[in-house]
């Protein structure tokens, strides 16, 4: 199975991927949530993924890539249907839990396809992310069309109903477009033991995701507090980083494949720290959009390099199980980061999370230099 056959359904399943981050803080405000409560919601969502990733990593190794991919699209349709009627914290959590399961299965199935193809991992993951951002751009257009005629609460329901239908269409498309594969021979759950280097990468991934999630969930609250923007203006602010991310993903992934993952990680860490440090220094919304675009680019390059470094040397029939345990650390970081960021934002000021992140990412870059060995393609 080739990834090219998955591109269209990936786009269809990703329609709310960008809009959700902008709509959710506004929607929770309507429901009476504080910023800290909103960030706790993200942390709880990440907590649910801890067990789900371990379980679904094994599932992805047991069944064909096609089956896992179809399950992912089906769960996306169910999650978006639940989100369309979610008006309480409990219902939102159930919907996001299902959406998280869908996202895990989608990622694992795509990673399996990429490793099966033996292509450059970073470049192929960049292409996957670019397709998701392209779906997000289409979702933005759909949201503008809907919210031009409806208020936030009614528009939210209609938007996610449309997204549910789109995911269902993607599932039907994949069922007929992607050929059936032979069922894998499964000998039970193999005991996965990380090597010393894999353990280091696991720790580095946990720390990286803790830092990135600390400010990633605060962008919309920050814009509202610092600039007092409405939803339409905020969408325009993010159009530049979204458009750039839709096209540069494969090129960012190729950087690590070509120049060395360690080198790309260190440089990206220092540059992302510089971008975050610059955010409180300027008070122009256009400058913010430009700074955030560079921030997203550097963080994406680091993320692709980190993932590619981990999957090196893993057997095809173990990639799901390995990656599920690897992503366990991602979720731990996703649990702690939003709560820490929300606390700093509410208690110490809106600029403090960004300044804290800058210092931590400099230390992170130095830690990577210290812990990871130089790769052969980094040698002079």
PDB file of C-alpha atoms in Angstrom, residues 94-376:
ATOM      1  CA  UNK A  94     -15.940  11.466  25.563  1.00  0.00           C
ATOM      2  CA  UNK A  95     -15.800  13.003  22.087  1.00  0.00           C
ATOM      3  CA  UNK A  96     -12.133  13.914  22.429  1.00  0.00           C
ATOM      4  CA  UNK A  97     -11.339  10.455  23.772  1.00  0.00           C
ATOM      5  CA  UNK A  98     -12.769   8.876  20.618  1.00  0.00           C
ATOM      6  CA  UNK A  99     -11.029  11.485  18.476  1.00  0.00           C
ATOM      7  CA  UNK A 100      -7.759  10.717  20.230  1.00  0.00           C
ATOM      8  CA  UNK A 101      -8.168   7.005  19.511  1.00  0.00           C
ATOM      9  CA  UNK A 102      -8.809   7.821  15.860  1.00  0.00           C
ATOM     10  CA  UNK A 103      -5.728  10.024  15.684  1.00  0.00           C
ATOM     11  CA  UNK A 104      -3.537   7.324  17.236  1.00  0.00           C
ATOM     12  CA  UNK A 105      -4.753   4.690  14.774  1.00  0.00           C
ATOM     13  CA  UNK A 106      -4.344   7.057  11.833  1.00  0.00           C
ATOM     14  CA  UNK A 107      -0.778   7.933  12.808  1.00  0.00           C
ATOM     15  CA  UNK A 108       0.201   4.327  13.463  1.00  0.00           C
ATOM     16  CA  UNK A 109      -1.247   3.113  10.167  1.00  0.00           C
ATOM     17  CA  UNK A 110       0.529   5.865   8.220  1.00  0.00           C
ATOM     18  CA  UNK A 111       3.819   5.215  10.045  1.00  0.00           C
ATOM     19  CA  UNK A 112       3.446   1.537   9.155  1.00  0.00           C
ATOM     20  CA  UNK A 113       2.895   2.381   5.490  1.00  0.00           C
ATOM     21  CA  UNK A 114       5.888   4.732   5.448  1.00  0.00           C
ATOM     22  CA  UNK A 115       8.224   2.182   7.017  1.00  0.00           C
ATOM     23  CA  UNK A 116       6.894  -0.522   4.672  1.00  0.00           C
ATOM     24  CA  UNK A 117       7.838   1.678   1.723  1.00  0.00           C
ATOM     25  CA  UNK A 118      11.365   2.173   3.112  1.00  0.00           C
ATOM     26  CA  UNK A 119      11.251   5.850   2.147  1.00  0.00           C
ATOM     27  CA  UNK A 120      12.956   8.687   3.996  1.00  0.00           C
ATOM     28  CA  UNK A 121      10.927   8.756   7.190  1.00  0.00           C
ATOM     29  CA  UNK A 122      11.197  12.463   7.970  1.00  0.00           C
ATOM     30  CA  UNK A 123      10.225  13.536   4.460  1.00  0.00           C
ATOM     31  CA  UNK A 124       7.261  11.161   4.350  1.00  0.00           C
ATOM     32  CA  UNK A 125       6.004  12.279   7.770  1.00  0.00           C
ATOM     33  CA  UNK A 126       6.291  15.857   6.550  1.00  0.00           C
ATOM     34  CA  UNK A 127       4.073  14.966   3.596  1.00  0.00           C
ATOM     35  CA  UNK A 128       1.545  13.424   6.012  1.00  0.00           C
ATOM     36  CA  UNK A 129       1.484  16.574   8.144  1.00  0.00           C
ATOM     37  CA  UNK A 130       1.185  18.773   5.052  1.00  0.00           C
ATOM     38  CA  UNK A 131      -1.913  16.830   3.978  1.00  0.00           C
ATOM     39  CA  UNK A 132      -3.408  17.348   7.425  1.00  0.00           C
ATOM     40  CA  UNK A 133      -2.746  21.086   7.261  1.00  0.00           C
ATOM     41  CA  UNK A 134      -4.282  21.195   3.788  1.00  0.00           C
ATOM     42  CA  UNK A 135      -7.392  19.587   5.241  1.00  0.00           C
ATOM     43  CA  UNK A 136      -7.289  22.236   7.952  1.00  0.00           C
ATOM     44  CA  UNK A 137      -7.261  25.006   5.344  1.00  0.00           C
ATOM     45  CA  UNK A 138     -10.337  23.507   3.702  1.00  0.00           C
ATOM     46  CA  UNK A 139     -11.903  23.313   7.154  1.00  0.00           C
ATOM     47  CA  UNK A 140     -11.230  27.012   7.682  1.00  0.00           C
ATOM     48  CA  UNK A 141     -13.103  27.816   4.481  1.00  0.00           C
ATOM     49  CA  UNK A 142     -15.989  25.613   5.582  1.00  0.00           C
ATOM     50  CA  UNK A 143     -16.091  27.266   9.001  1.00  0.00           C
ATOM     51  CA  UNK A 144     -16.228  30.754   7.481  1.00  0.00           C
ATOM     52  CA  UNK A 145     -19.126  29.686   5.295  1.00  0.00           C
ATOM     53  CA  UNK A 146     -20.997  28.277   8.292  1.00  0.00           C
ATOM     54  CA  UNK A 147     -20.233  30.948  10.892  1.00  0.00           C
ATOM     55  CA  UNK A 148     -21.197  33.698   8.481  1.00  0.00           C
ATOM     56  CA  UNK A 149     -24.789  32.449   8.807  1.00  0.00           C
ATOM     57  CA  UNK A 150     -24.875  30.976  12.334  1.00  0.00           C
ATOM     58  CA  UNK A 151     -23.807  31.954  15.836  1.00  0.00           C
ATOM     59  CA  UNK A 152     -21.047  30.080  17.679  1.00  0.00           C
ATOM     60  CA  UNK A 153     -23.157  27.389  19.341  1.00  0.00           C
ATOM     61  CA  UNK A 154     -25.277  26.548  16.293  1.00  0.00           C
ATOM     62  CA  UNK A 155     -22.310  26.885  13.945  1.00  0.00           C
ATOM     63  CA  UNK A 156     -20.249  24.510  16.100  1.00  0.00           C
ATOM     64  CA  UNK A 157     -22.912  21.805  15.737  1.00  0.00           C
ATOM     65  CA  UNK A 158     -23.257  22.180  11.971  1.00  0.00           C
ATOM     66  CA  UNK A 159     -19.508  22.383  11.374  1.00  0.00           C
ATOM     67  CA  UNK A 160     -18.758  19.120  13.172  1.00  0.00           C
ATOM     68  CA  UNK A 161     -21.679  17.371  11.517  1.00  0.00           C
ATOM     69  CA  UNK A 162     -20.115  18.303   8.165  1.00  0.00           C
ATOM     70  CA  UNK A 163     -16.750  17.001   9.386  1.00  0.00           C
ATOM     71  CA  UNK A 164     -18.372  13.713  10.429  1.00  0.00           C
ATOM     72  CA  UNK A 165     -19.828  13.293   6.957  1.00  0.00           C
ATOM     73  CA  UNK A 166     -16.459  14.113   5.356  1.00  0.00           C
ATOM     74  CA  UNK A 167     -14.691  11.443   7.447  1.00  0.00           C
ATOM     75  CA  UNK A 168     -17.364   8.913   6.565  1.00  0.00           C
ATOM     76  CA  UNK A 169     -16.901   9.734   2.875  1.00  0.00           C
ATOM     77  CA  UNK A 170     -13.138   9.264   3.323  1.00  0.00           C
ATOM     78  CA  UNK A 171     -13.760   5.855   4.916  1.00  0.00           C
ATOM     79  CA  UNK A 172     -16.026   4.733   2.054  1.00  0.00           C
ATOM     80  CA  UNK A 173     -13.523   6.068  -0.480  1.00  0.00           C
ATOM     81  CA  UNK A 174     -10.702   4.109   1.176  1.00  0.00           C
ATOM     82  CA  UNK A 175     -12.762   0.922   1.412  1.00  0.00           C
ATOM     83  CA  UNK A 176     -13.150   0.801  -2.370  1.00  0.00           C
ATOM     84  CA  UNK A 177      -9.913   2.557  -3.379  1.00  0.00           C
ATOM     85  CA  UNK A 178      -7.401   0.633  -1.249  1.00  0.00           C
ATOM     86  CA  UNK A 179      -6.934  -3.029  -2.065  1.00  0.00           C
ATOM     87  CA  UNK A 180      -7.332  -5.663   0.624  1.00  0.00           C
ATOM     88  CA  UNK A 181      -4.131  -6.974   2.151  1.00  0.00           C
ATOM     89  CA  UNK A 182      -3.244 -10.373   3.512  1.00  0.00           C
ATOM     90  CA  UNK A 183      -3.898 -10.703   7.222  1.00  0.00           C
ATOM     91  CA  UNK A 184      -0.722 -10.583   9.261  1.00  0.00           C
ATOM     92  CA  UNK A 185       0.510 -13.638  11.083  1.00  0.00           C
ATOM     93  CA  UNK A 186       0.441 -12.698  14.751  1.00  0.00           C
ATOM     94  CA  UNK A 187       2.303 -14.727  17.382  1.00  0.00           C
ATOM     95  CA  UNK A 188       1.159 -12.836  20.436  1.00  0.00           C
ATOM     96  CA  UNK A 189       2.394  -9.638  21.973  1.00  0.00           C
ATOM     97  CA  UNK A 190       6.167  -9.474  21.735  1.00  0.00           C
ATOM     98  CA  UNK A 191       8.066  -8.040  24.666  1.00  0.00           C
ATOM     99  CA  UNK A 192       9.444  -4.713  23.536  1.00  0.00           C
ATOM    100  CA  UNK A 193      12.676  -3.672  25.229  1.00  0.00           C
ATOM    101  CA  UNK A 194      14.188  -0.300  24.347  1.00  0.00           C
ATOM    102  CA  UNK A 195      17.904  -0.091  23.750  1.00  0.00           C
ATOM    103  CA  UNK A 196      19.910   2.510  25.648  1.00  0.00           C
ATOM    104  CA  UNK A 197      19.725   4.935  22.721  1.00  0.00           C
ATOM    105  CA  UNK A 198      15.963   4.395  22.325  1.00  0.00           C
ATOM    106  CA  UNK A 199      15.495   5.158  26.024  1.00  0.00           C
ATOM    107  CA  UNK A 200      17.398   8.434  25.594  1.00  0.00           C
ATOM    108  CA  UNK A 201      15.224   9.404  22.627  1.00  0.00           C
ATOM    109  CA  UNK A 202      12.105   8.489  24.646  1.00  0.00           C
ATOM    110  CA  UNK A 203      13.139  10.850  27.453  1.00  0.00           C
ATOM    111  CA  UNK A 204      14.021  13.602  24.985  1.00  0.00           C
ATOM    112  CA  UNK A 205      10.614  13.208  23.305  1.00  0.00           C
ATOM    113  CA  UNK A 206       8.818  13.431  26.659  1.00  0.00           C
ATOM    114  CA  UNK A 207      10.670  16.632  27.571  1.00  0.00           C
ATOM    115  CA  UNK A 208      10.140  18.149  24.125  1.00  0.00           C
ATOM    116  CA  UNK A 209       6.391  17.513  24.171  1.00  0.00           C
ATOM    117  CA  UNK A 210       6.103  18.831  27.712  1.00  0.00           C
ATOM    118  CA  UNK A 211       7.679  22.122  26.639  1.00  0.00           C
ATOM    119  CA  UNK A 212       5.816  22.416  23.324  1.00  0.00           C
ATOM    120  CA  UNK A 213       2.392  21.679  24.832  1.00  0.00           C
ATOM    121  CA  UNK A 214       3.050  24.238  27.567  1.00  0.00           C
ATOM    122  CA  UNK A 215       2.603  27.141  25.133  1.00  0.00           C
ATOM    123  CA  UNK A 216       0.866  25.427  22.217  1.00  0.00           C
ATOM    124  CA  UNK A 217      -2.528  25.404  23.966  1.00  0.00           C
ATOM    125  CA  UNK A 218      -2.186  29.046  25.049  1.00  0.00           C
ATOM    126  CA  UNK A 219      -1.934  30.743  21.662  1.00  0.00           C
ATOM    127  CA  UNK A 220      -5.618  31.617  21.334  1.00  0.00           C
ATOM    128  CA  UNK A 221      -5.973  32.795  24.982  1.00  0.00           C
ATOM    129  CA  UNK A 222      -2.782  34.836  24.505  1.00  0.00           C
ATOM    130  CA  UNK A 223      -4.103  36.537  21.373  1.00  0.00           C
ATOM    131  CA  UNK A 224      -7.382  37.348  23.093  1.00  0.00           C
ATOM    132  CA  UNK A 225      -5.598  38.770  26.148  1.00  0.00           C
ATOM    133  CA  UNK A 226      -2.836  40.652  24.321  1.00  0.00           C
ATOM    134  CA  UNK A 227      -4.736  41.918  21.262  1.00  0.00           C
ATOM    135  CA  UNK A 228      -8.444  41.392  22.057  1.00  0.00           C
ATOM    136  CA  UNK A 229      -9.110  39.809  18.655  1.00  0.00           C
ATOM    137  CA  UNK A 230     -12.331  38.257  17.424  1.00  0.00           C
ATOM    138  CA  UNK A 231     -12.466  34.809  15.847  1.00  0.00           C
ATOM    139  CA  UNK A 232     -12.319  36.029  12.233  1.00  0.00           C
ATOM    140  CA  UNK A 233      -9.183  38.096  12.862  1.00  0.00           C
ATOM    141  CA  UNK A 234      -7.495  35.256  14.707  1.00  0.00           C
ATOM    142  CA  UNK A 235      -8.081  32.924  11.756  1.00  0.00           C
ATOM    143  CA  UNK A 236      -6.386  35.420   9.437  1.00  0.00           C
ATOM    144  CA  UNK A 237      -3.451  35.647  11.867  1.00  0.00           C
ATOM    145  CA  UNK A 238      -2.914  31.910  11.539  1.00  0.00           C
ATOM    146  CA  UNK A 239      -3.353  31.729   7.774  1.00  0.00           C
ATOM    147  CA  UNK A 240       0.352  32.310   7.112  1.00  0.00           C
ATOM    148  CA  UNK A 241       1.666  29.530   9.390  1.00  0.00           C
ATOM    149  CA  UNK A 242      -1.073  27.199   8.152  1.00  0.00           C
ATOM    150  CA  UNK A 243      -0.299  27.851   4.488  1.00  0.00           C
ATOM    151  CA  UNK A 244       3.432  27.462   5.049  1.00  0.00           C
ATOM    152  CA  UNK A 245       2.934  24.236   6.991  1.00  0.00           C
ATOM    153  CA  UNK A 246       0.763  22.846   4.195  1.00  0.00           C
ATOM    154  CA  UNK A 247       3.657  22.918   1.747  1.00  0.00           C
ATOM    155  CA  UNK A 248       6.961  22.772   3.623  1.00  0.00           C
ATOM    156  CA  UNK A 249       6.390  19.563   5.582  1.00  0.00           C
ATOM    157  CA  UNK A 250       8.274  17.192   3.212  1.00  0.00           C
ATOM    158  CA  UNK A 251      11.135  19.698   2.909  1.00  0.00           C
ATOM    159  CA  UNK A 252      11.443  20.028   6.700  1.00  0.00           C
ATOM    160  CA  UNK A 253      11.464  16.266   7.072  1.00  0.00           C
ATOM    161  CA  UNK A 254      14.163  16.012   4.418  1.00  0.00           C
ATOM    162  CA  UNK A 255      16.458  18.248   6.474  1.00  0.00           C
ATOM    163  CA  UNK A 256      17.006  15.568   9.089  1.00  0.00           C
ATOM    164  CA  UNK A 257      17.251  12.831   6.469  1.00  0.00           C
ATOM    165  CA  UNK A 258      19.958  14.804   4.656  1.00  0.00           C
ATOM    166  CA  UNK A 259      21.965  16.694   7.289  1.00  0.00           C
ATOM    167  CA  UNK A 260      21.523  14.607  10.421  1.00  0.00           C
ATOM    168  CA  UNK A 261      18.697  14.412  12.941  1.00  0.00           C
ATOM    169  CA  UNK A 262      20.783  15.531  15.933  1.00  0.00           C
ATOM    170  CA  UNK A 263      21.995  18.652  14.153  1.00  0.00           C
ATOM    171  CA  UNK A 264      18.482  19.613  13.019  1.00  0.00           C
ATOM    172  CA  UNK A 265      17.084  19.055  16.523  1.00  0.00           C
ATOM    173  CA  UNK A 266      19.676  21.283  18.206  1.00  0.00           C
ATOM    174  CA  UNK A 267      19.424  24.139  15.701  1.00  0.00           C
ATOM    175  CA  UNK A 268      15.617  23.990  15.717  1.00  0.00           C
ATOM    176  CA  UNK A 269      15.533  24.043  19.533  1.00  0.00           C
ATOM    177  CA  UNK A 270      17.641  27.213  19.713  1.00  0.00           C
ATOM    178  CA  UNK A 271      15.681  28.952  16.943  1.00  0.00           C
ATOM    179  CA  UNK A 272      12.288  28.066  18.425  1.00  0.00           C
ATOM    180  CA  UNK A 273      13.492  29.437  21.771  1.00  0.00           C
ATOM    181  CA  UNK A 274      14.419  32.682  20.025  1.00  0.00           C
ATOM    182  CA  UNK A 275      10.991  32.914  18.383  1.00  0.00           C
ATOM    183  CA  UNK A 276       9.129  32.343  21.655  1.00  0.00           C
ATOM    184  CA  UNK A 277      11.330  34.891  23.431  1.00  0.00           C
ATOM    185  CA  UNK A 278      10.465  37.425  20.710  1.00  0.00           C
ATOM    186  CA  UNK A 279       6.690  37.093  21.085  1.00  0.00           C
ATOM    187  CA  UNK A 280       6.330  39.356  24.181  1.00  0.00           C
ATOM    188  CA  UNK A 281       8.811  41.848  22.678  1.00  0.00           C
ATOM    189  CA  UNK A 282       6.495  42.934  19.863  1.00  0.00           C
ATOM    190  CA  UNK A 283       2.956  44.275  19.974  1.00  0.00           C
ATOM    191  CA  UNK A 284       2.046  44.117  16.294  1.00  0.00           C
ATOM    192  CA  UNK A 285      -0.308  41.353  15.208  1.00  0.00           C
ATOM    193  CA  UNK A 286       1.363  40.996  11.778  1.00  0.00           C
ATOM    194  CA  UNK A 287       4.740  40.558  13.418  1.00  0.00           C
ATOM    195  CA  UNK A 288       3.229  37.948  15.727  1.00  0.00           C
ATOM    196  CA  UNK A 289       1.919  36.001  12.726  1.00  0.00           C
ATOM    197  CA  UNK A 290       5.377  36.022  11.140  1.00  0.00           C
ATOM    198  CA  UNK A 291       7.127  34.995  14.376  1.00  0.00           C
ATOM    199  CA  UNK A 292       4.638  32.204  14.991  1.00  0.00           C
ATOM    200  CA  UNK A 293       5.129  30.925  11.447  1.00  0.00           C
ATOM    201  CA  UNK A 294       8.870  30.551  12.036  1.00  0.00           C
ATOM    202  CA  UNK A 295       8.168  28.973  15.427  1.00  0.00           C
ATOM    203  CA  UNK A 296       5.892  26.332  13.851  1.00  0.00           C
ATOM    204  CA  UNK A 297       8.456  25.603  11.132  1.00  0.00           C
ATOM    205  CA  UNK A 298      11.318  25.093  13.608  1.00  0.00           C
ATOM    206  CA  UNK A 299       9.240  22.967  15.976  1.00  0.00           C
ATOM    207  CA  UNK A 300       7.995  20.806  13.093  1.00  0.00           C
ATOM    208  CA  UNK A 301      11.529  20.214  11.836  1.00  0.00           C
ATOM    209  CA  UNK A 302      12.565  19.164  15.338  1.00  0.00           C
ATOM    210  CA  UNK A 303       9.579  16.851  15.700  1.00  0.00           C
ATOM    211  CA  UNK A 304      10.183  15.089  12.358  1.00  0.00           C
ATOM    212  CA  UNK A 305      13.870  14.596  13.163  1.00  0.00           C
ATOM    213  CA  UNK A 306      13.082  13.211  16.623  1.00  0.00           C
ATOM    214  CA  UNK A 307      10.523  10.700  15.312  1.00  0.00           C
ATOM    215  CA  UNK A 308      12.766   9.617  12.438  1.00  0.00           C
ATOM    216  CA  UNK A 309      15.674   9.084  14.802  1.00  0.00           C
ATOM    217  CA  UNK A 310      13.548   6.799  16.967  1.00  0.00           C
ATOM    218  CA  UNK A 311      12.185   4.520  14.200  1.00  0.00           C
ATOM    219  CA  UNK A 312      15.630   3.764  12.791  1.00  0.00           C
ATOM    220  CA  UNK A 313      16.368   0.045  12.960  1.00  0.00           C
ATOM    221  CA  UNK A 314      12.879  -1.073  14.080  1.00  0.00           C
ATOM    222  CA  UNK A 315      11.449  -4.124  12.321  1.00  0.00           C
ATOM    223  CA  UNK A 316       8.345  -3.674  10.171  1.00  0.00           C
ATOM    224  CA  UNK A 317       6.171  -6.024  12.247  1.00  0.00           C
ATOM    225  CA  UNK A 318       7.087  -4.231  15.497  1.00  0.00           C
ATOM    226  CA  UNK A 319       6.760  -0.602  14.462  1.00  0.00           C
ATOM    227  CA  UNK A 320       3.277  -0.133  15.978  1.00  0.00           C
ATOM    228  CA  UNK A 321       4.222  -1.637  19.328  1.00  0.00           C
ATOM    229  CA  UNK A 322       7.478   0.318  19.486  1.00  0.00           C
ATOM    230  CA  UNK A 323       5.874   3.585  18.436  1.00  0.00           C
ATOM    231  CA  UNK A 324       2.992   3.077  20.857  1.00  0.00           C
ATOM    232  CA  UNK A 325       5.432   2.895  23.766  1.00  0.00           C
ATOM    233  CA  UNK A 326       7.425   5.786  22.357  1.00  0.00           C
ATOM    234  CA  UNK A 327       4.279   7.913  22.134  1.00  0.00           C
ATOM    235  CA  UNK A 328       3.546   7.053  25.783  1.00  0.00           C
ATOM    236  CA  UNK A 329       6.179   9.663  26.625  1.00  0.00           C
ATOM    237  CA  UNK A 330       4.538  12.111  24.239  1.00  0.00           C
ATOM    238  CA  UNK A 331       1.330  11.838  26.232  1.00  0.00           C
ATOM    239  CA  UNK A 332       3.074  12.285  29.567  1.00  0.00           C
ATOM    240  CA  UNK A 333       4.488  15.535  28.238  1.00  0.00           C
ATOM    241  CA  UNK A 334       1.044  16.435  26.928  1.00  0.00           C
ATOM    242  CA  UNK A 335      -0.440  15.932  30.393  1.00  0.00           C
ATOM    243  CA  UNK A 336       2.031  18.062  32.328  1.00  0.00           C
ATOM    244  CA  UNK A 337       2.677  20.815  29.785  1.00  0.00           C
ATOM    245  CA  UNK A 338      -0.803  22.336  29.400  1.00  0.00           C
ATOM    246  CA  UNK A 339      -1.381  22.438  33.173  1.00  0.00           C
ATOM    247  CA  UNK A 340       1.992  24.123  33.737  1.00  0.00           C
ATOM    248  CA  UNK A 341       1.346  26.617  30.955  1.00  0.00           C
ATOM    249  CA  UNK A 342      -2.185  27.361  32.128  1.00  0.00           C
ATOM    250  CA  UNK A 343      -0.997  27.932  35.689  1.00  0.00           C
ATOM    251  CA  UNK A 344       1.782  30.324  34.604  1.00  0.00           C
ATOM    252  CA  UNK A 345      -0.643  32.137  32.298  1.00  0.00           C
ATOM    253  CA  UNK A 346      -3.345  32.660  34.928  1.00  0.00           C
ATOM    254  CA  UNK A 347      -1.158  33.211  38.009  1.00  0.00           C
ATOM    255  CA  UNK A 348       2.001  34.965  36.771  1.00  0.00           C
ATOM    256  CA  UNK A 349       1.025  36.719  33.544  1.00  0.00           C
ATOM    257  CA  UNK A 350       0.391  36.033  29.865  1.00  0.00           C
ATOM    258  CA  UNK A 351       4.058  36.477  28.836  1.00  0.00           C
ATOM    259  CA  UNK A 352       5.609  34.177  31.449  1.00  0.00           C
ATOM    260  CA  UNK A 353       4.907  30.849  29.656  1.00  0.00           C
ATOM    261  CA  UNK A 354       6.749  32.070  26.541  1.00  0.00           C
ATOM    262  CA  UNK A 355       9.748  33.336  28.473  1.00  0.00           C
ATOM    263  CA  UNK A 356       9.889  30.102  30.463  1.00  0.00           C
ATOM    264  CA  UNK A 357       9.666  28.049  27.297  1.00  0.00           C
ATOM    265  CA  UNK A 358      12.590  29.969  25.749  1.00  0.00           C
ATOM    266  CA  UNK A 359      14.900  29.175  28.648  1.00  0.00           C
ATOM    267  CA  UNK A 360      13.820  25.545  28.747  1.00  0.00           C
ATOM    268  CA  UNK A 361      14.348  25.022  25.008  1.00  0.00           C
ATOM    269  CA  UNK A 362      17.900  26.375  25.202  1.00  0.00           C
ATOM    270  CA  UNK A 363      18.585  23.839  27.949  1.00  0.00           C
ATOM    271  CA  UNK A 364      16.862  21.202  25.829  1.00  0.00           C
ATOM    272  CA  UNK A 365      19.181  21.888  22.880  1.00  0.00           C
ATOM    273  CA  UNK A 366      22.225  21.581  25.127  1.00  0.00           C
ATOM    274  CA  UNK A 367      20.826  18.350  26.577  1.00  0.00           C
ATOM    275  CA  UNK A 368      20.449  16.874  23.076  1.00  0.00           C
ATOM    276  CA  UNK A 369      24.045  17.841  22.256  1.00  0.00           C
ATOM    277  CA  UNK A 370      25.223  16.143  25.421  1.00  0.00           C
ATOM    278  CA  UNK A 371      23.158  12.945  25.234  1.00  0.00           C
ATOM    279  CA  UNK A 372      22.911  12.052  21.535  1.00  0.00           C
ATOM    280  CA  UNK A 373      25.992  10.884  19.620  1.00  0.00           C
ATOM    281  CA  UNK A 374      27.078  12.593  16.414  1.00  0.00           C
ATOM    282  CA  UNK A 375      25.676  10.858  13.320  1.00  0.00           C
ATOM    283  CA  UNK A 376      27.716   9.798  10.311  1.00  0.00           C
TER     284      UNK A 376
END
